[in-house]
Tab-separated table of C-alpha atoms in Angstrom:
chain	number	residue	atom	x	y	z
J	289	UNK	CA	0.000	0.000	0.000
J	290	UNK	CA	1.340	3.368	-0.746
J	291	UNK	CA	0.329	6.492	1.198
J	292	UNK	CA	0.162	10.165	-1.010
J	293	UNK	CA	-0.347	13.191	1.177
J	294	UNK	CA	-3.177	15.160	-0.222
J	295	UNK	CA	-5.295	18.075	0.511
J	296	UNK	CA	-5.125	20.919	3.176
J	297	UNK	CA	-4.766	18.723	6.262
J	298	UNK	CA	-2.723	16.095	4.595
J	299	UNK	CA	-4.829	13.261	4.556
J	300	UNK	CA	-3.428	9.851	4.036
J	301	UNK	CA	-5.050	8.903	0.455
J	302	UNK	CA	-4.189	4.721	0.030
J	303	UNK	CA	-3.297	3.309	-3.083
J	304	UNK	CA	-4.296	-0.127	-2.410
J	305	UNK	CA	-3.005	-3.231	-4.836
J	306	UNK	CA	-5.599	-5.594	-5.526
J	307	UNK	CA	-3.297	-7.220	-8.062
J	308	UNK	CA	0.424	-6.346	-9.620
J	309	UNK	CA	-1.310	-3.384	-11.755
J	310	UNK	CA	-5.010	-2.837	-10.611
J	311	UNK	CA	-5.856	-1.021	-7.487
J	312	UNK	CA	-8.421	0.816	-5.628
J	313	UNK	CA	-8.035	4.615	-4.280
J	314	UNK	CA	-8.870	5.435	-0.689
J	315	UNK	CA	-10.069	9.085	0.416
J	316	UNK	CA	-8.289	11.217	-2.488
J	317	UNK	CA	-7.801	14.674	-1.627
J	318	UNK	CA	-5.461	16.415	-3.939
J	319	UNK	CA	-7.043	19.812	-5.164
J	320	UNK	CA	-5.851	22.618	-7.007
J	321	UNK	CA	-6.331	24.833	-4.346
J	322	UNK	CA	-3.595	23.358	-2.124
J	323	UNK	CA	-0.922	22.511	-5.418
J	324	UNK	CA	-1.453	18.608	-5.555
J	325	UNK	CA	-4.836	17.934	-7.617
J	326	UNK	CA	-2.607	15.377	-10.301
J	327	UNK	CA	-0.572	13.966	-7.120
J	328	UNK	CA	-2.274	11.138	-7.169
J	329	UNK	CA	-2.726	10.804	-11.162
J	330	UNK	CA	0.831	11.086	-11.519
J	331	UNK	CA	1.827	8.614	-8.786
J	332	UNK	CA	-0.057	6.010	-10.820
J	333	UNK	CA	0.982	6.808	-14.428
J	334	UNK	CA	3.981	6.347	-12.874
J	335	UNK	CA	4.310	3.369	-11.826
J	336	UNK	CA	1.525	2.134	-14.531
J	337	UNK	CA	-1.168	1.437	-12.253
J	338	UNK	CA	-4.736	1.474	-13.426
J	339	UNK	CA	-7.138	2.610	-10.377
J	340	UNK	CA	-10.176	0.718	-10.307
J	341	UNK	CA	-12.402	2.611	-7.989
J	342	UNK	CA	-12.939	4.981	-5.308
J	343	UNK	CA	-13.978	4.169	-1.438
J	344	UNK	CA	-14.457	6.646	1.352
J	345	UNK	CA	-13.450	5.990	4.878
J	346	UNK	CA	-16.040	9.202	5.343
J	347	UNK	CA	-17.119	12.359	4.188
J	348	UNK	CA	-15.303	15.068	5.747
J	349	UNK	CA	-14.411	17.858	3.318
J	350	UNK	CA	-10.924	16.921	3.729
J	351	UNK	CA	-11.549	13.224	1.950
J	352	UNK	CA	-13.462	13.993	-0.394
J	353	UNK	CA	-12.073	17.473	-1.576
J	354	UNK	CA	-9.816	15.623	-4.444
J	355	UNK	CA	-13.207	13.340	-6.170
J	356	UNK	CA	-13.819	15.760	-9.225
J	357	UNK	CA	-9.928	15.690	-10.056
J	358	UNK	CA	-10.152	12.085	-9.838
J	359	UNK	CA	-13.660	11.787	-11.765
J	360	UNK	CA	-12.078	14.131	-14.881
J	361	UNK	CA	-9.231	11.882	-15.060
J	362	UNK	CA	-11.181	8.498	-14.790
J	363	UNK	CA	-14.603	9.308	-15.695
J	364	UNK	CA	-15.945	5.747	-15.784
J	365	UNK	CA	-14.309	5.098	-11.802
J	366	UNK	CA	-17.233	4.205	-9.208
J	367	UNK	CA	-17.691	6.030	-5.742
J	368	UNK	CA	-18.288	4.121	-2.905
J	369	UNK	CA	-19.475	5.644	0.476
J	370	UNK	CA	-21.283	4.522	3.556
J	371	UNK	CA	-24.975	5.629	3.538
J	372	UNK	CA	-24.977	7.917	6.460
J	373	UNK	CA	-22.213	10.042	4.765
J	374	UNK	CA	-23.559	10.081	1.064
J	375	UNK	CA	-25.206	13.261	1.611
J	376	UNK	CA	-21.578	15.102	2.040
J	377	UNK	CA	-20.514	14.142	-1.347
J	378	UNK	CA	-23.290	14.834	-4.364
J	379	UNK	CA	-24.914	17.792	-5.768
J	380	UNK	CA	-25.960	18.853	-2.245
J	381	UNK	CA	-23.039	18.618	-0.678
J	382	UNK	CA	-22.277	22.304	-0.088
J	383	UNK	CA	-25.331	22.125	2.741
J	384	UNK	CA	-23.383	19.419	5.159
J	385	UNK	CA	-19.749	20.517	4.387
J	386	UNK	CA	-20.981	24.010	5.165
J	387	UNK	CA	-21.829	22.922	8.542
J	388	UNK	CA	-18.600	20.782	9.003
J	389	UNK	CA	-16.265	23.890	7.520
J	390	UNK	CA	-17.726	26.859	9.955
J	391	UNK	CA	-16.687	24.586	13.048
J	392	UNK	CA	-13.389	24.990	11.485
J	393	UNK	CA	-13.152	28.414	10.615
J	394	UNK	CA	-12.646	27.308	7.031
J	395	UNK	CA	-15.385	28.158	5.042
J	396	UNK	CA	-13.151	29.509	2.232
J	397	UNK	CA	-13.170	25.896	0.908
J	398	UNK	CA	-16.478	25.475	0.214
J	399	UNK	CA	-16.694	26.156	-3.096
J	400	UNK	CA	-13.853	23.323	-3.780
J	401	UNK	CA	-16.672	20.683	-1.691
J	402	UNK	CA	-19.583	21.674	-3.479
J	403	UNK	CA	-21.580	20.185	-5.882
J	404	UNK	CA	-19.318	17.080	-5.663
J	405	UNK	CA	-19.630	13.782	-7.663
J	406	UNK	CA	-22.046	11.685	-6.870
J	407	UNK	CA	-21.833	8.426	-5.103
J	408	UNK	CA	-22.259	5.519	-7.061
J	409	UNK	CA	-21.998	2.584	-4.688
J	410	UNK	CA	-23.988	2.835	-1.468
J	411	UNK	CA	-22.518	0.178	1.168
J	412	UNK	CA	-23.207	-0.801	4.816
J	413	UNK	CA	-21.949	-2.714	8.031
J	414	UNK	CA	-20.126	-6.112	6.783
J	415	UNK	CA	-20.371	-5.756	3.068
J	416	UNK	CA	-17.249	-7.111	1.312
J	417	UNK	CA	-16.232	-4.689	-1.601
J	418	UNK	CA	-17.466	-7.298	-4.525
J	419	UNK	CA	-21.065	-6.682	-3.391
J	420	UNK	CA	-21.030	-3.220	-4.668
J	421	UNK	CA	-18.249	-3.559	-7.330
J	422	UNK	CA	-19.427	-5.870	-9.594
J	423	UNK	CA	-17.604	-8.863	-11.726
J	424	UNK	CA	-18.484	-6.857	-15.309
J	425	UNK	CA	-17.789	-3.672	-13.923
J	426	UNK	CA	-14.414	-4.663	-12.725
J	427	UNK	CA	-13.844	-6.411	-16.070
J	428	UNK	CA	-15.112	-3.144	-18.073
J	429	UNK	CA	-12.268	-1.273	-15.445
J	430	UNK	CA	-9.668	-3.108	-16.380
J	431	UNK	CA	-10.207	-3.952	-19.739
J	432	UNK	CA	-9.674	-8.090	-19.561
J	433	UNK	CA	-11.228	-10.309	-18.392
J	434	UNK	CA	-8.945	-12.584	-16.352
J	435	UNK	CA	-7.333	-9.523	-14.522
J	436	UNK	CA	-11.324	-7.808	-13.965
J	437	UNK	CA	-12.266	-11.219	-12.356
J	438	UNK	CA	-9.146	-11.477	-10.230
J	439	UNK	CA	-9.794	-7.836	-9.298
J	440	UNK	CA	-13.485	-8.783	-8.372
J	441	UNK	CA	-12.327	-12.065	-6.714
J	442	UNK	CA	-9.075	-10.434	-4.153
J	443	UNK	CA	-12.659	-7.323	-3.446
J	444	UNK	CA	-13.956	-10.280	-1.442
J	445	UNK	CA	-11.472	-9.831	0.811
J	446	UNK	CA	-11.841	-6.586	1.917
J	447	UNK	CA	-15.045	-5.517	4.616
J	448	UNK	CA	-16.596	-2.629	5.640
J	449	UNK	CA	-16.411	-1.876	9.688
J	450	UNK	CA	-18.869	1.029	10.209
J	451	UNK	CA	-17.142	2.717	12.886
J	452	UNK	CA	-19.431	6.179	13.509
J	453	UNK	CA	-18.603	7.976	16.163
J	454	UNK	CA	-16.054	10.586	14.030
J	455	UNK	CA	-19.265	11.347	11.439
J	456	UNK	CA	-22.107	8.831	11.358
J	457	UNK	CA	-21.072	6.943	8.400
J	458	UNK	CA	-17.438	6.426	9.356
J	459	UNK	CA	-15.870	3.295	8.255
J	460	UNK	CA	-13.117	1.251	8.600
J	461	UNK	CA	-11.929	-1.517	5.628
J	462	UNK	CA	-10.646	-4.601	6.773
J	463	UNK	CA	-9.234	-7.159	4.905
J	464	UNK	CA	-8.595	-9.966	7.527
J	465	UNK	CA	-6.464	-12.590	5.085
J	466	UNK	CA	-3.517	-9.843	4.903
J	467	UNK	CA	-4.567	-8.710	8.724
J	468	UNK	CA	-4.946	-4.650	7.189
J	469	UNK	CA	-7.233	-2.221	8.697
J	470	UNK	CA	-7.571	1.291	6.770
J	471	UNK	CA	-9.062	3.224	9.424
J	472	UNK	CA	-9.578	6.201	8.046
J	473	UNK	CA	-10.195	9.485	10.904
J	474	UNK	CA	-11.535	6.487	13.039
J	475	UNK	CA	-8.210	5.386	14.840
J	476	UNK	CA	-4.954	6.975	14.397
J	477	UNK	CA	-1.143	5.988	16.473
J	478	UNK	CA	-2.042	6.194	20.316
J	479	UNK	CA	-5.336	8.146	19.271
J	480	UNK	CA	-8.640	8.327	18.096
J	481	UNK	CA	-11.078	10.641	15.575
J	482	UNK	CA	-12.360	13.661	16.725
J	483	UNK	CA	-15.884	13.871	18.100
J	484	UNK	CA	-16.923	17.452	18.009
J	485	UNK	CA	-18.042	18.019	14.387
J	486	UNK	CA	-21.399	17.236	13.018
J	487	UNK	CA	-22.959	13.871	12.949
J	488	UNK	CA	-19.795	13.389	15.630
J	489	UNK	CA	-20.615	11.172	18.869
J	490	UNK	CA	-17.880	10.133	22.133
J	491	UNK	CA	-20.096	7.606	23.216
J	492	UNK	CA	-20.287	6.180	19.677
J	493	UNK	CA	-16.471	6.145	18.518
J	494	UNK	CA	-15.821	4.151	21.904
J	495	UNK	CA	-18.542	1.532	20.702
J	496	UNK	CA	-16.568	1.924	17.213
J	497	UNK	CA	-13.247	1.168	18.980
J	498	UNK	CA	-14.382	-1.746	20.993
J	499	UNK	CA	-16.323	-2.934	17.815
J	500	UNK	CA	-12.663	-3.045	16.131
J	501	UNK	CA	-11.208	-4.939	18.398
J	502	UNK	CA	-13.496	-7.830	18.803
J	503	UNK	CA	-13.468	-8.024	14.759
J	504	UNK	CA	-9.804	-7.605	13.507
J	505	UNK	CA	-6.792	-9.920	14.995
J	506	UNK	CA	-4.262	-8.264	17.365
J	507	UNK	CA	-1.483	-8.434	14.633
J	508	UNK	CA	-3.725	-6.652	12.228
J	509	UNK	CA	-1.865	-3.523	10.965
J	510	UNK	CA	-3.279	-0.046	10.799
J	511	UNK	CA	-3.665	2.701	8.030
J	512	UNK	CA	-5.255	5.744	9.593
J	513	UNK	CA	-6.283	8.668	7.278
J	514	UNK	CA	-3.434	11.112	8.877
J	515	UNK	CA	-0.165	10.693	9.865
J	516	UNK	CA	1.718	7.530	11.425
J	517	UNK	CA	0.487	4.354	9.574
J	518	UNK	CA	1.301	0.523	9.876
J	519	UNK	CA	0.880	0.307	13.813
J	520	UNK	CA	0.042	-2.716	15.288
J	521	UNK	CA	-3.542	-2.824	15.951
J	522	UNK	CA	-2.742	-3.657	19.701
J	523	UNK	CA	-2.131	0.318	20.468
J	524	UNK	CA	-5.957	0.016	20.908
J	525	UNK	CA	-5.788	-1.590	24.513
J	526	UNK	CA	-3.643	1.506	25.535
J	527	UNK	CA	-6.292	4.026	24.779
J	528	UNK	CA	-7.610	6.339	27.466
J	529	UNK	CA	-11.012	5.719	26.386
């Protein structure tokens, strides 16, 4: 997995392999407004990768900023978001990332997380990624058909955790045969999301946290959404929760 610091907080944006040239992008925030909006376009022309779809840990305006430089680049690329969120990202979006932007003194960025693409995969509590990514749309992605049903095949393996608490469709993907959790705003190194915003909760990130744990193996890795990634999922016993 590679990590690409995008956006104006620096969010971790994965670039997850699903096979030796196929992968799927996590929370892309690269903008023009903050210098990166081809960061991510360039990272994979690079190294001749061919990005299959987009899923959202959550829709803070920080996560989502980068989806219409992504959707001009790959036009035919699906969305995927938890329901509670899909109202931040969409033609209405300006309404909800309004709301989350004036508790941050950062309404100068609405414009850049309005009228955003639209979601095209819905997806709740314990769905594995090939129940909203289909077999032919993975094989119209990639353009074979061996590699699109390999693609759709190694999606089985990776499950949404909803994990509100942060906003109310926060999730977490875990993809227990490799022992990865990408926890997006969720969980970060000796931390956890903040609860303050809209649609946040403290009672219901702790539920989140303990939810985590009894799911994903102690050795699991993690891949938070900021900063220090690819601590052992044990740090979450040392919590002062």
């Amino acid at each position: 997995m590679k990590a690409l610091q995008t956006g104006p907080i620096a969010v971790n944006s994965w670039i997850v392999p699903l096979n030796e040239r196929d992968v799927f992008i996590v929370d892309p925030a690269g903008r023009s407004v903050t210098g990166d909006e081809t960061v991510i376009q360039d990272y994979l022309k690079q190294k001749s990768l061919n990005p299959v779809a987009v899923v959202l840990t959550h829709g803070h305006f920080d996560h989502v900023i980068g989806l219409p430089s992504i959707k001009k680049s790959f036009p035919d690329i699906k969305i995927a978001i938890h329901k509670a969120d899909a109202e931040c990202i969409g033609a209405n979006s300006a309404k909800i990332q309004g709301l989350l932007l004036e508790g941050l003194a950062g309404s100068s960025l609405l414009p850049y997380v309005s009228n955003l693409p639209e979601a095209d995969c819905i997806f709740e509590d314990g769905q594995t990624f090939d129940s909203f990514f289909s077999k032919d749309y993975c094989i119209k992605m990639c353009g074979d058909e061996l590699r699109g049903s390999q693609v759709f095949e190694t999606f089985a393996n990776w499950a949404v955790i909803h994990t509100p608490g942060h906003t109310k469709g926060s999730c977490c993907f875990y993809n227990a045969q490799e022992k990865i959790l990408i926890s997006g705003d969720t969980v970060f190194f000796r931390s956890y999301g903040r609860t303050d915003l809209y649609g946040g909760s403290q009672a219901e990130i702790i539920k989140s946290i303990e939810k985590i744990k009894k799911i994903a193996a102690e050795e699991t890795l993690v891949f938070p959404g900021h900063d220090y990634a690819g601590f052992n999922l044990s740090w979450l016993d040392r919590l002062d929760i």
